[in-house]
CSV table of C-alpha atoms and ligand atoms in Angstrom, one decimal:
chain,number,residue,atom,x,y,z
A,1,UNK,CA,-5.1,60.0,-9.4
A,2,UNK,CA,-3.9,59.4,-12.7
A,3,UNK,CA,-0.4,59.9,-11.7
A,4,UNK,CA,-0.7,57.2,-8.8
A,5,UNK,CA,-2.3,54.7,-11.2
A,6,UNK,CA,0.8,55.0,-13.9
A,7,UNK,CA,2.7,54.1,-11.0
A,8,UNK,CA,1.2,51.4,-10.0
A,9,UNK,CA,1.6,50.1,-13.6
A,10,UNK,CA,5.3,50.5,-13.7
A,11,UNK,CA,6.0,47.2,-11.8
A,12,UNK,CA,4.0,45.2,-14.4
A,13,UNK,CA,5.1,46.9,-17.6
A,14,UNK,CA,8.8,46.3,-16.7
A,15,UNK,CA,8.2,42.4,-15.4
A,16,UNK,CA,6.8,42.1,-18.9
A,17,UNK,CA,10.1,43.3,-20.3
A,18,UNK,CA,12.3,40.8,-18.2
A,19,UNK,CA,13.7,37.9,-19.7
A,20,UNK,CA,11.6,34.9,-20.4
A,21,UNK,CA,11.7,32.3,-18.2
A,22,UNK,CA,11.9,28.9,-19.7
A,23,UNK,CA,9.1,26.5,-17.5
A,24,UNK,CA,11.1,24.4,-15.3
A,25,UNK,CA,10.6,20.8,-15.2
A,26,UNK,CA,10.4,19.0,-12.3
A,27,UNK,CA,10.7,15.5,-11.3
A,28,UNK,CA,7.2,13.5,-11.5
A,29,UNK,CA,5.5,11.2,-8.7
A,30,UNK,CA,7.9,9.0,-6.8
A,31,UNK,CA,7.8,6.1,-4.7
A,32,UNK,CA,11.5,5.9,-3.9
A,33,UNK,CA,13.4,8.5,-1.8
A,34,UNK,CA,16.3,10.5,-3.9
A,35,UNK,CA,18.6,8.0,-1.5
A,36,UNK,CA,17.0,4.9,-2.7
A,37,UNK,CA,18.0,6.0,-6.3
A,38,UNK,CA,21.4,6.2,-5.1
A,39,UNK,CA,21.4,3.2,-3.7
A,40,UNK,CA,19.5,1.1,-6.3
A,41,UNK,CA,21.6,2.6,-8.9
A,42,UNK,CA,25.1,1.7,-6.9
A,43,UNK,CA,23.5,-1.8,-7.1
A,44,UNK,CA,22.7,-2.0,-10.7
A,45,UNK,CA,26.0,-0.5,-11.4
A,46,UNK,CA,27.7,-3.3,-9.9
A,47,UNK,CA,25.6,-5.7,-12.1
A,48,UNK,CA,26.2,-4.0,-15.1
A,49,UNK,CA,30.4,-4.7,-14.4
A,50,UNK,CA,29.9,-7.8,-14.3
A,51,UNK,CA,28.3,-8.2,-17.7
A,52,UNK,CA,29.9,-5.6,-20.0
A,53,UNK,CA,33.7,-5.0,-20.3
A,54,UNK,CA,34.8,-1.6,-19.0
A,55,UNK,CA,37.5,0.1,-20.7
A,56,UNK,CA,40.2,0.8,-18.5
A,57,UNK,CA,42.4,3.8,-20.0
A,58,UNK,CA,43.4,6.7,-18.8
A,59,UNK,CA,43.3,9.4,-21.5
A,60,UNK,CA,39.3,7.8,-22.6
A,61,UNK,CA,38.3,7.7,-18.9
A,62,UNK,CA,39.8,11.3,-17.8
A,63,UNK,CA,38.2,12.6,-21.4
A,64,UNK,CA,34.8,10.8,-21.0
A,65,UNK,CA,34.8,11.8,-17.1
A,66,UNK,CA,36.0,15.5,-18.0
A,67,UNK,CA,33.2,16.4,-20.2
A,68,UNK,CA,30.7,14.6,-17.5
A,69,UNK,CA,32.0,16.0,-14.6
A,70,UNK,CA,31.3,19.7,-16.1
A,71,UNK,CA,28.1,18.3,-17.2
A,72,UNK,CA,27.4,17.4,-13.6
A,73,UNK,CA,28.7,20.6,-11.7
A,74,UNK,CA,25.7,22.5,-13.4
A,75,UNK,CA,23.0,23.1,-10.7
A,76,UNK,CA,20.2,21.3,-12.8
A,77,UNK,CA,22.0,18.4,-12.6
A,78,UNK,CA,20.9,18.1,-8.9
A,79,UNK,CA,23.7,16.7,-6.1
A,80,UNK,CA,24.2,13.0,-7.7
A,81,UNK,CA,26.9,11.2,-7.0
A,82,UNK,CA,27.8,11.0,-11.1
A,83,UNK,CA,30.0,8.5,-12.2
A,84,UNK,CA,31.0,8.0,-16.0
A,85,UNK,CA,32.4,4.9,-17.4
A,86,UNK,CA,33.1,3.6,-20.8
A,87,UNK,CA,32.1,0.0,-21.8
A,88,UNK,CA,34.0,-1.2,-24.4
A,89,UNK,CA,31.8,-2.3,-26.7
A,90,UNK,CA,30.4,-1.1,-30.6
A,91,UNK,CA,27.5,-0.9,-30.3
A,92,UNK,CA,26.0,3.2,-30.5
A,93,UNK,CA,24.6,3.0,-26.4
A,94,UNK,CA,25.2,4.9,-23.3
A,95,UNK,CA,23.1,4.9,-20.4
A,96,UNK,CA,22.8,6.5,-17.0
A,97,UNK,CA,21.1,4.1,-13.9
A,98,UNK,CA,19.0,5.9,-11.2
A,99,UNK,CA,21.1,8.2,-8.9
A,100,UNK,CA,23.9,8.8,-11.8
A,101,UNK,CA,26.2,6.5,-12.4
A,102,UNK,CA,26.4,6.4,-16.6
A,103,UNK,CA,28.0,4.2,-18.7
A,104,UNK,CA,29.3,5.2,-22.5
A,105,UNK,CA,29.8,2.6,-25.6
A,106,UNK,CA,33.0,3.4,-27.5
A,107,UNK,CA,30.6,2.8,-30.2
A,108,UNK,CA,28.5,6.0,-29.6
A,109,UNK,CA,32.4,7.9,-29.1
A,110,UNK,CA,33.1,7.0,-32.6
A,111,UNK,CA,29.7,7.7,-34.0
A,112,UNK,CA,29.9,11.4,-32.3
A,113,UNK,CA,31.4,14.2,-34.7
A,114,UNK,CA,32.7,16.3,-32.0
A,115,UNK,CA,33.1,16.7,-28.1
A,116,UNK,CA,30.3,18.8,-28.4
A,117,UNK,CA,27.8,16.0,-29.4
A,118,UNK,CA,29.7,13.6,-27.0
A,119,UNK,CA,28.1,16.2,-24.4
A,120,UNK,CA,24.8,16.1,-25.7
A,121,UNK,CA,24.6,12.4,-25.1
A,122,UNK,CA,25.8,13.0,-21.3
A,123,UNK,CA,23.7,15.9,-20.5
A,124,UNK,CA,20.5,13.8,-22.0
A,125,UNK,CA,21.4,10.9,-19.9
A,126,UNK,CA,22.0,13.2,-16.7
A,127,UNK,CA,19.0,14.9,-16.6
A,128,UNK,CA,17.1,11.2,-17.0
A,129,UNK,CA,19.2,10.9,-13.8
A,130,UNK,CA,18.0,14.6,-12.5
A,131,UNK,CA,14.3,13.7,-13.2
A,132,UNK,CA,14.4,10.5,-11.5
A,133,UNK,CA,12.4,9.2,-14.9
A,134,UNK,CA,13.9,5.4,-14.1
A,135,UNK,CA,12.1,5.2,-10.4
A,136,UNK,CA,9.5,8.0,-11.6
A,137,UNK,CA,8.1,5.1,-14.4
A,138,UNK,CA,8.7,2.5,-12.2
A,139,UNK,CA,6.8,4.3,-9.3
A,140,UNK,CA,3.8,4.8,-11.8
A,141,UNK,CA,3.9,0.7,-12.8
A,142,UNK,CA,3.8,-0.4,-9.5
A,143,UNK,CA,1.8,1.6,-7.0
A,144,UNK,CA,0.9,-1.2,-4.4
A,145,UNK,CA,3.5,-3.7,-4.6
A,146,UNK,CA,6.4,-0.9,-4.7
A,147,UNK,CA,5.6,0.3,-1.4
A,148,UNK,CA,5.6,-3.2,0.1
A,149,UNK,CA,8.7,-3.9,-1.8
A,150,UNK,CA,10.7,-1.2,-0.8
A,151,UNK,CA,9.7,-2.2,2.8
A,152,UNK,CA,10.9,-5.6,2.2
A,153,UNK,CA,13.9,-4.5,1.2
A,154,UNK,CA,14.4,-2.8,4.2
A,155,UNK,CA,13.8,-5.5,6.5
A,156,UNK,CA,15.8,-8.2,5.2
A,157,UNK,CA,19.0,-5.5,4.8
A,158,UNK,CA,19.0,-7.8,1.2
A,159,UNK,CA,19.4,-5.4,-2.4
A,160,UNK,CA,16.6,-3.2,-4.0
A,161,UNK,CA,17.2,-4.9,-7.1
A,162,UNK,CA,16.9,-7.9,-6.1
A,163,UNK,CA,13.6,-7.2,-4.1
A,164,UNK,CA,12.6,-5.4,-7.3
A,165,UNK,CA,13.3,-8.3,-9.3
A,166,UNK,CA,10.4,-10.4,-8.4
A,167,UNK,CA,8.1,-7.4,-9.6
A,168,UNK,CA,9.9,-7.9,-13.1
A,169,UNK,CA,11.6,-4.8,-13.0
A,170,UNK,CA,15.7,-5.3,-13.9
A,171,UNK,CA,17.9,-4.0,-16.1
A,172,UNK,CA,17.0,-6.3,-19.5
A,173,UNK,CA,15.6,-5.0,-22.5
A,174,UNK,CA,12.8,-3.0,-22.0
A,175,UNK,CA,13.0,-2.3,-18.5
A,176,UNK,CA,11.0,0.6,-17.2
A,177,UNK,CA,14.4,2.1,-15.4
A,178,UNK,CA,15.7,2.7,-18.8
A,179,UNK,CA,13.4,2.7,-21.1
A,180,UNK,CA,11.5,6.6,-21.5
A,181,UNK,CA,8.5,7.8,-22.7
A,182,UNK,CA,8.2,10.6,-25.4
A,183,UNK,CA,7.4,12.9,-22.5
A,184,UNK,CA,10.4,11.9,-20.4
A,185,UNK,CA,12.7,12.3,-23.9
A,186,UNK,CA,11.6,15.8,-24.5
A,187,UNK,CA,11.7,17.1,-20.9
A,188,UNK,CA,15.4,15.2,-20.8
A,189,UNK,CA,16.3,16.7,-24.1
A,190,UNK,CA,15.1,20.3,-22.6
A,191,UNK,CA,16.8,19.8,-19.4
A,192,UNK,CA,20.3,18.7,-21.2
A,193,UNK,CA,20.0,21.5,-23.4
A,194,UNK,CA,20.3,23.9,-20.2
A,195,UNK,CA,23.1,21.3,-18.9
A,196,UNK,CA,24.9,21.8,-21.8
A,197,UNK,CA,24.5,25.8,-22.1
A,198,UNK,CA,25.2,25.9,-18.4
A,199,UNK,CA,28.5,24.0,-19.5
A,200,UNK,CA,29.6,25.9,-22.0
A,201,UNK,CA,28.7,23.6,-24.9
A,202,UNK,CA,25.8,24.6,-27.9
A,203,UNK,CA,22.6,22.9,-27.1
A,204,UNK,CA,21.8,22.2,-30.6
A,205,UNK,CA,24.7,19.3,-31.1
A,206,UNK,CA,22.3,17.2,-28.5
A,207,UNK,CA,19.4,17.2,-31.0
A,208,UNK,CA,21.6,17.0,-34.2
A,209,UNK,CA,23.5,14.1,-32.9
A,210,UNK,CA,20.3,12.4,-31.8
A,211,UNK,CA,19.1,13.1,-35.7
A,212,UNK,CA,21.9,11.9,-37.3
A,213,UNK,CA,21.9,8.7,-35.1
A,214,UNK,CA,18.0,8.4,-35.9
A,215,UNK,CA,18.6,8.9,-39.7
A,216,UNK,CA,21.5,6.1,-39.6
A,217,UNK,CA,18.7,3.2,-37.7
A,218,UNK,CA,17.9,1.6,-41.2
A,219,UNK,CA,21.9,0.4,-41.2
A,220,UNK,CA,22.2,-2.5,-38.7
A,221,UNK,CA,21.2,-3.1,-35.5
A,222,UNK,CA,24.3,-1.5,-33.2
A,223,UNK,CA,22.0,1.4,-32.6
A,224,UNK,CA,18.6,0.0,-32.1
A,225,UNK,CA,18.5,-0.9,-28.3
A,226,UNK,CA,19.5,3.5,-27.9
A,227,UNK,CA,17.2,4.7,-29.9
A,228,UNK,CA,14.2,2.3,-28.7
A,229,UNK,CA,14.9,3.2,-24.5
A,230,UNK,CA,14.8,7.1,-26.1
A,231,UNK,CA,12.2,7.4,-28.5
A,232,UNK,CA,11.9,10.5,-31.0
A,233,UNK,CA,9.5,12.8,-29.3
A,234,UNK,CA,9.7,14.3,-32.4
A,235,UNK,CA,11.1,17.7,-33.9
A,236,UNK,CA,14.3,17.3,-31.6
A,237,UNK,CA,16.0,19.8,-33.6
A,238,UNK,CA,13.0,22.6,-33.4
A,239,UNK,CA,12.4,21.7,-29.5
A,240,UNK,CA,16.1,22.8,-28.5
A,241,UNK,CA,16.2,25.4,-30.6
A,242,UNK,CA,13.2,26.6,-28.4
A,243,UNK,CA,15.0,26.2,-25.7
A,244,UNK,CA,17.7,27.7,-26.9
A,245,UNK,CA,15.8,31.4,-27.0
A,246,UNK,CA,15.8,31.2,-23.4
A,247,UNK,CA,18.8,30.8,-22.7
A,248,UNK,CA,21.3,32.9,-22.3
A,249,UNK,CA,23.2,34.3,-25.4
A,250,UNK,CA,26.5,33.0,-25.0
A,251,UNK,CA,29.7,32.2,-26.7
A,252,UNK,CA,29.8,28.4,-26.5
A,253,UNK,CA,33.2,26.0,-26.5
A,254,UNK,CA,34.8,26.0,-30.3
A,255,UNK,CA,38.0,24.7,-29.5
A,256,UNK,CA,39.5,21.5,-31.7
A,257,UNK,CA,37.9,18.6,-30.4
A,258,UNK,CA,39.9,16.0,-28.4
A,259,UNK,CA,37.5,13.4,-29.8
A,260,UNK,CA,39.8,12.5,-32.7
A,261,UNK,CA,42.6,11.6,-30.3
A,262,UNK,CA,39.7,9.3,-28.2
A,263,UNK,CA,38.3,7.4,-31.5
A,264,UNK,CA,41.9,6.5,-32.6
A,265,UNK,CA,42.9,5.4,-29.0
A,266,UNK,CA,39.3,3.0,-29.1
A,267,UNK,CA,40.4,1.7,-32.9
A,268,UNK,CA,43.6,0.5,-31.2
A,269,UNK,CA,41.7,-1.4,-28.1
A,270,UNK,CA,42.5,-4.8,-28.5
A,271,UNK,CA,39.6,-6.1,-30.1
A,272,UNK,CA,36.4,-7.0,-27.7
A,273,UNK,CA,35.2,-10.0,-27.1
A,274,UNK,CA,31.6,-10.0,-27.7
A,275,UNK,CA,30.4,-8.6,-24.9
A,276,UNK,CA,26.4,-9.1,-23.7
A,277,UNK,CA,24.8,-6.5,-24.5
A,278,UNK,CA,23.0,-4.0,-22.2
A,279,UNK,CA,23.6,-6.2,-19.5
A,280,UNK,CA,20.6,-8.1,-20.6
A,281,UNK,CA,19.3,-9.9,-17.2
A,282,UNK,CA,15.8,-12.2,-17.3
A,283,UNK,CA,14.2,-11.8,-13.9
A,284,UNK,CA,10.1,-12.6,-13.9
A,285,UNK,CA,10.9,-14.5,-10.5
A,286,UNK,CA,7.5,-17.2,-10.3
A,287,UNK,CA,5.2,-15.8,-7.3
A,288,UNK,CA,4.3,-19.5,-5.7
A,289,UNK,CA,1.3,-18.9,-3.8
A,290,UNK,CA,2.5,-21.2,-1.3
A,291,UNK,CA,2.4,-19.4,2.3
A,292,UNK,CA,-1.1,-19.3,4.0
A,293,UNK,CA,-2.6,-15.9,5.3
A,294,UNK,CA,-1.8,-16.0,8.9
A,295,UNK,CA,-4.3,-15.3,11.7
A,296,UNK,CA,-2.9,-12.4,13.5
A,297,UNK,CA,-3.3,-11.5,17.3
A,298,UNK,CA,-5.7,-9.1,18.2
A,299,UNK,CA,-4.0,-5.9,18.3
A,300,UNK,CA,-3.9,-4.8,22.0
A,301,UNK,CA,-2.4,-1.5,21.6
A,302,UNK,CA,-1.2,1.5,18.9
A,303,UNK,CA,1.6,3.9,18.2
A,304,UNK,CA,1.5,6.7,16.2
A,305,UNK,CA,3.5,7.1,12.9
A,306,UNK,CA,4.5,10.6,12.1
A,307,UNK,CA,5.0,11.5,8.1
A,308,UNK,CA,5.8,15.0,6.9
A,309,UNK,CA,2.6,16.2,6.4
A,310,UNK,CA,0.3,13.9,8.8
A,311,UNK,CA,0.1,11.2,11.3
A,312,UNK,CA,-1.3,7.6,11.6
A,313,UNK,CA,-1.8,4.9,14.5
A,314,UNK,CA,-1.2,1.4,13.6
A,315,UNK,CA,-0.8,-2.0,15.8
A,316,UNK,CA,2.3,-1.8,18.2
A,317,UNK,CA,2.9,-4.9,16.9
A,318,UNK,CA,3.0,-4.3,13.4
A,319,UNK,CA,5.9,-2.9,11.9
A,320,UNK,CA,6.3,0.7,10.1
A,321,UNK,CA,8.4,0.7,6.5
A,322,UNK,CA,9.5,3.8,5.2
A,323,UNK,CA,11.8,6.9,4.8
A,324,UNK,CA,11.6,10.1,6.4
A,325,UNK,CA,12.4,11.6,2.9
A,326,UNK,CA,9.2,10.1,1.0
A,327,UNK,CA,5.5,10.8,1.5
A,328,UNK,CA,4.8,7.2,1.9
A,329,UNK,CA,4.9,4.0,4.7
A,330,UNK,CA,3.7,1.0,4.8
A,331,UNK,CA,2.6,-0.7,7.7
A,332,UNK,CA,2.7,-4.0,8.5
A,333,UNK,CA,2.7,-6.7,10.5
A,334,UNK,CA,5.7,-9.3,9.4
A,335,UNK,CA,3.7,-12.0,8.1
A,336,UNK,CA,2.0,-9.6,6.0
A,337,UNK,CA,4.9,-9.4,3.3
A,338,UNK,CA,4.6,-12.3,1.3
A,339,UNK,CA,7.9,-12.9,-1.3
A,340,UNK,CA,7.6,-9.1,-1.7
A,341,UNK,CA,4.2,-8.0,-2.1
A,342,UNK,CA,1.9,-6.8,0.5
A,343,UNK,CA,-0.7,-9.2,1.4
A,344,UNK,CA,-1.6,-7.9,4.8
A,345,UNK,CA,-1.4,-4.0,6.4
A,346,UNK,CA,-1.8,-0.9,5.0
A,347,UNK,CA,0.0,2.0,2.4
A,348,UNK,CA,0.0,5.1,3.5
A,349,UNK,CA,1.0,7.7,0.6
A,350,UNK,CA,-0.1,10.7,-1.9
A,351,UNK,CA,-0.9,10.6,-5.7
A,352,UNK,CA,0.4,13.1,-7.5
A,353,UNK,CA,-1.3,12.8,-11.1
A,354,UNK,CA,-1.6,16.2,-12.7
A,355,UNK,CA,-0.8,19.9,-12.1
A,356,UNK,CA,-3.9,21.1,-12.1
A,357,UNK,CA,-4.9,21.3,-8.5
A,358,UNK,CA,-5.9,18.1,-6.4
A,359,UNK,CA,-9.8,17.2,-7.2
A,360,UNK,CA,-10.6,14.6,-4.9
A,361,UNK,CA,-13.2,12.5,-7.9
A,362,UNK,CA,-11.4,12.8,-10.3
A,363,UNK,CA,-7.9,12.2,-8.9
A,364,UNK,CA,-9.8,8.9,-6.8
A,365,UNK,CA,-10.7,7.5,-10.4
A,366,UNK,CA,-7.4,8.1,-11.8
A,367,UNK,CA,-5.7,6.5,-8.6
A,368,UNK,CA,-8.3,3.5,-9.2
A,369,UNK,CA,-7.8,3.1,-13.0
A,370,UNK,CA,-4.1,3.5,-12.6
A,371,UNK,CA,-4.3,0.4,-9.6
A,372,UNK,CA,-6.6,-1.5,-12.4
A,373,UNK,CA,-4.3,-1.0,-14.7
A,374,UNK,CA,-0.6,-2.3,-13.0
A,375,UNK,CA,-2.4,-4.8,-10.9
A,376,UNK,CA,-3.3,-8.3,-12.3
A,377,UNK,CA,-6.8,-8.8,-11.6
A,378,UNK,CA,-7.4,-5.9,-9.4
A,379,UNK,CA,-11.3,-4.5,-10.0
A,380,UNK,CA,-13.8,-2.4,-8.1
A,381,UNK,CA,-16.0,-4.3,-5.7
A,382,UNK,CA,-18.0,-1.1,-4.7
A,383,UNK,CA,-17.9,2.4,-6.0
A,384,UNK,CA,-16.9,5.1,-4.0
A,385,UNK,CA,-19.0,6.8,-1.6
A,386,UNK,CA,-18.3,9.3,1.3
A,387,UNK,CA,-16.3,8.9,4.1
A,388,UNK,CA,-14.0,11.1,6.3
A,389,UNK,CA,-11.0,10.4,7.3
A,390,UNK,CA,-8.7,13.2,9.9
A,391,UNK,CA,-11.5,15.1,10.0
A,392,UNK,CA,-11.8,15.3,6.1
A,393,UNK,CA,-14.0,14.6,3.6
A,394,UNK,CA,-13.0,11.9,1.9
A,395,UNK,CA,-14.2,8.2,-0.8
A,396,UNK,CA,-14.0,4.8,0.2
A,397,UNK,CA,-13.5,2.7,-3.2
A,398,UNK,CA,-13.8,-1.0,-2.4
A,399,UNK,CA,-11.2,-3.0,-4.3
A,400,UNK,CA,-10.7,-6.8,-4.9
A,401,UNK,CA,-7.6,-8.2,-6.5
A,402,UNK,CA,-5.4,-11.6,-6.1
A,403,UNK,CA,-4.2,-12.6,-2.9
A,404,UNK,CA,-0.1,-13.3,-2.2
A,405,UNK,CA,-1.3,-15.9,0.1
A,406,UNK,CA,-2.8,-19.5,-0.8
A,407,UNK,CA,-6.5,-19.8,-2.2
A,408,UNK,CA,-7.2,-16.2,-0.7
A,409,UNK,CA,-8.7,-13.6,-2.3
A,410,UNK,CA,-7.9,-9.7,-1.6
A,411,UNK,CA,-9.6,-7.2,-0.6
A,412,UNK,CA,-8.1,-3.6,-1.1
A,413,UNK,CA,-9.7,-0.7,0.8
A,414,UNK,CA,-8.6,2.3,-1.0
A,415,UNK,CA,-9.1,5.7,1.3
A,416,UNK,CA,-8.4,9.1,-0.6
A,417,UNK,CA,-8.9,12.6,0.5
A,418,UNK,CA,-7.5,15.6,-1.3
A,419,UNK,CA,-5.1,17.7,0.3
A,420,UNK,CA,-3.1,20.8,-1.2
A,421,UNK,CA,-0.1,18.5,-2.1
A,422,UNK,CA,-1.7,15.9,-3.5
A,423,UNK,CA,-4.4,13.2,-3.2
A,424,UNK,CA,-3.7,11.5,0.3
A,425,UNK,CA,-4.6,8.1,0.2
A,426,UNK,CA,-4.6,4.5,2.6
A,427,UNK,CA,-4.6,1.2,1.2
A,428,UNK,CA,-5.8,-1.1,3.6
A,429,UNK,CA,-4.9,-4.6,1.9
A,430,UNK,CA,-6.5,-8.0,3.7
A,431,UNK,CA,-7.3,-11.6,2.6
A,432,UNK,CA,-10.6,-11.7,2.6
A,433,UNK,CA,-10.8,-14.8,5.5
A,434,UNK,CA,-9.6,-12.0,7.7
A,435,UNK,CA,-11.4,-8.9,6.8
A,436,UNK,CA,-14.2,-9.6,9.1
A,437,UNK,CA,-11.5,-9.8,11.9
A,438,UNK,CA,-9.6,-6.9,11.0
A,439,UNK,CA,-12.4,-4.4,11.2
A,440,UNK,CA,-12.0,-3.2,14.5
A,441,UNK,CA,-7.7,-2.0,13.8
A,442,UNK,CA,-8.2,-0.7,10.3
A,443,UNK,CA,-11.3,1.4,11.9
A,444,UNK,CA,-9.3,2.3,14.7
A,445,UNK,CA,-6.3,3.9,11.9
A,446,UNK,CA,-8.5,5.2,9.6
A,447,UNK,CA,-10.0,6.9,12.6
A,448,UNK,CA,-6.9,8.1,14.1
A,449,UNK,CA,-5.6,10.3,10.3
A,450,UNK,CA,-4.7,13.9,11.3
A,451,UNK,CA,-3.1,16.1,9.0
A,452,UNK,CA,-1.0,18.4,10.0
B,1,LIG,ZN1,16.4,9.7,-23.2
């Protein structure tokens, strides 16, 4: 018996002696499929041309484009379609736009001491670009006009940005596309630092470049619009050498750095015109509540919408709004998108808030205070209470908020049940004239849930 039981123990004993695995970070709650990042970021890219002056020369493209293209071959740099550009311009910025398309300030080239630190900056922004941070934050800012707006998009064949526009979000100072938290800065910086390593350059030049340029912030203002989208999480330095323990011991790139060639090429660019910086664009469109709630016709019949992971019946007249690739629809009639925003039909979709396992309360009060939160005026109208949906035990929160539609209030029906990969939940979003009316078709879906 004893011999059996050391053998049992064997398996163990050696799995404790394999190499640590660093935790792997993975991107956060999303509203937008992977291909709508592409897309929004092909858009935004085309934007940022027109405001910033790209430099067009071979040896800086091919050299900026060499080290990013390595960068990008790694495997945790997901299949983007990268691009790297450099704007000519002094100021110490770079950036990378949803879906990978980056763009590098021959201001940060001449700030950087060596290739090396020229990757650092690359690999940060790439794995911004990996974790989807830019659609990620705006995802978590906008859960119930997103879904609407997305749809909206859709219809009219018009651009995501523009559609995202009207919900503020753009590419001006402070937008939540490109400016991080301190969690997404440390799990970019831990990402890049695997990037890098992957590459063959040292980790450590990412943190030490972002030091130095931190250390340098009290001497103008070239750098402050970089360091204020990426915050300090703090202990940059100590945090990749964590990671570096994980990695890998390796010999990393020591050759002579082709960056000295690149900084004298940039000192002989015919001098700039002052360029706009960061592409700086006011949106904030005004939301007229000019267009009355229509009266729909009585829904006659249904169809059934089928999601990954469950299905839903909605009016055949009433259109469906989504992509196969995201957990999430919305359902609508026409008239029910007003400029952009829902004001009429239903979001179908899951809330991802935590790791720890779905628990339908407290996952339902996040959801709610999260809605609260990003929604002007939005407030509980009754508390939760019990109610099943696909055969599930489920909570029914009453919600009210402002209506898209003139002197109409909302009213937001907000359905959640927790399934194993996330908290499932239904919107059903009416002015309050017709909620009376629309009882018997959001009974009817609610009713008709199954999860497969
Ligand atoms: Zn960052």
């Amino acid at each position: 018996m004893k011999i059996k039981a050391a053998r049992f123990l064997l398996p163990i004993a050696f799995a404790t002696l394999a190499w640590p695995q660093l935790p792997k970070i993975k991107p956060g709650f999303n509203l937008f499929s992977k291909q709508q990042d592409i897309q929004l970021g092909r858009e935004a890219a085309a934007e940022i041309r027109k405001k910033v002056k790209i430099v067009h020369n071979r040896d800086l493209e091919n050299y900026v484009r060499g080290i990013g293209q390595k960068l990008a071959a790694q495997p945790e740099a997901g299949d983007y379609p990268y691009s790297f550009e450099v704007v000519d311009d002094k100021s110490i910025n770079a950036f990378a736009l949803p879906g990978g398309p980056t763009f590098v300030y021959t201001g940060l080239l001449l700030a950087a001491e060596d290739d090396a630190q020229v990757a650092g900056v690359l690999a940060h922004e790439i794995a911004h670009v990996a974790l989807r941070h830019g659609t990620n934050q705006a995802s978590k800012a906008n859960l119930i006009q997103l879904p609407a707006m997305i749809a909206g998009g859709l219809l009219g064949g018009g651009s995501m940005l523009g559609q995202l526009a009207r919900l503020g979000i753009g590419l001006g100072a402070n937008s939540v596309l490109l400016k991080f938290s301190r969690t997404a800065e440390s799990q970019a910086d831990q990402l890049g630092a695997e990037i890098m390593a992957g590459a063959g350059y040292n980790p450590i030049e990412l943190a030490r470049f972002f030091e130095k340029l931190e250390a340098q912030t009290g001497k103008g203002s070239a750098l402050s619009q970089f360091l204020s989208d990426h915050p300090n999480p703090g202990n940059r330095v100590q945090a990749v050498e964590n990671v570096i323990r994980f990695l890998p011991k390796r010999q990393y790139i020591t050759q002579t750095s082709d960056l000295v060639k690149m900084q004298a090429i940039i000192r002989g660019l015919p001098a700039a015109a002052a360029a706009p910086s960061n592409a700086s664009k006011e949106n904030g469109l005004s939301r007229a509540n000019s267009v009355e709630a229509p009266t729909l016709p009585p829904a006659t019949s249904f169809r059934e919408y089928r999601g990954q992971k469950f299905t839903i019946s909605y009016p055949s007249n009433w259109q469906a709004y989504g992509d196969s690739q995201s957990n999430m629809v919305t359902l609508a009639p026409e008239q029910g998108l007003v400029q952009g925003a829902i004001g009429y039909g239903a979001i179908v979709s899951y809330y991802l808030p935590g790791s720890n396992g779905v628990d339908l309360k407290r996952d339902t009060r996040a959801l709610v205070s999260e809605l609260e939160s990003k929604n002007h005026g939005m407030r509980v109208a009754n508390a939760s209470r019990r109610f099943t949906a696909g055969g599930v035990p489920g909570l029914l929160t009453e919600l009210t908020s402002e209506s898209p539609y003139a002197n109409e209030t909302e009213v937001d029906l907000l359905i959640t049940v927790a399934r194993p990969e996330g908290l499932f939940y239904v919107v059903l979003v009416v002015p309050r004239s017709q909620y009376r009316n629309s009882q018997p078709v959001f009974q009817r879906m609610l009713e008709s849930v199954r999860f497969s």
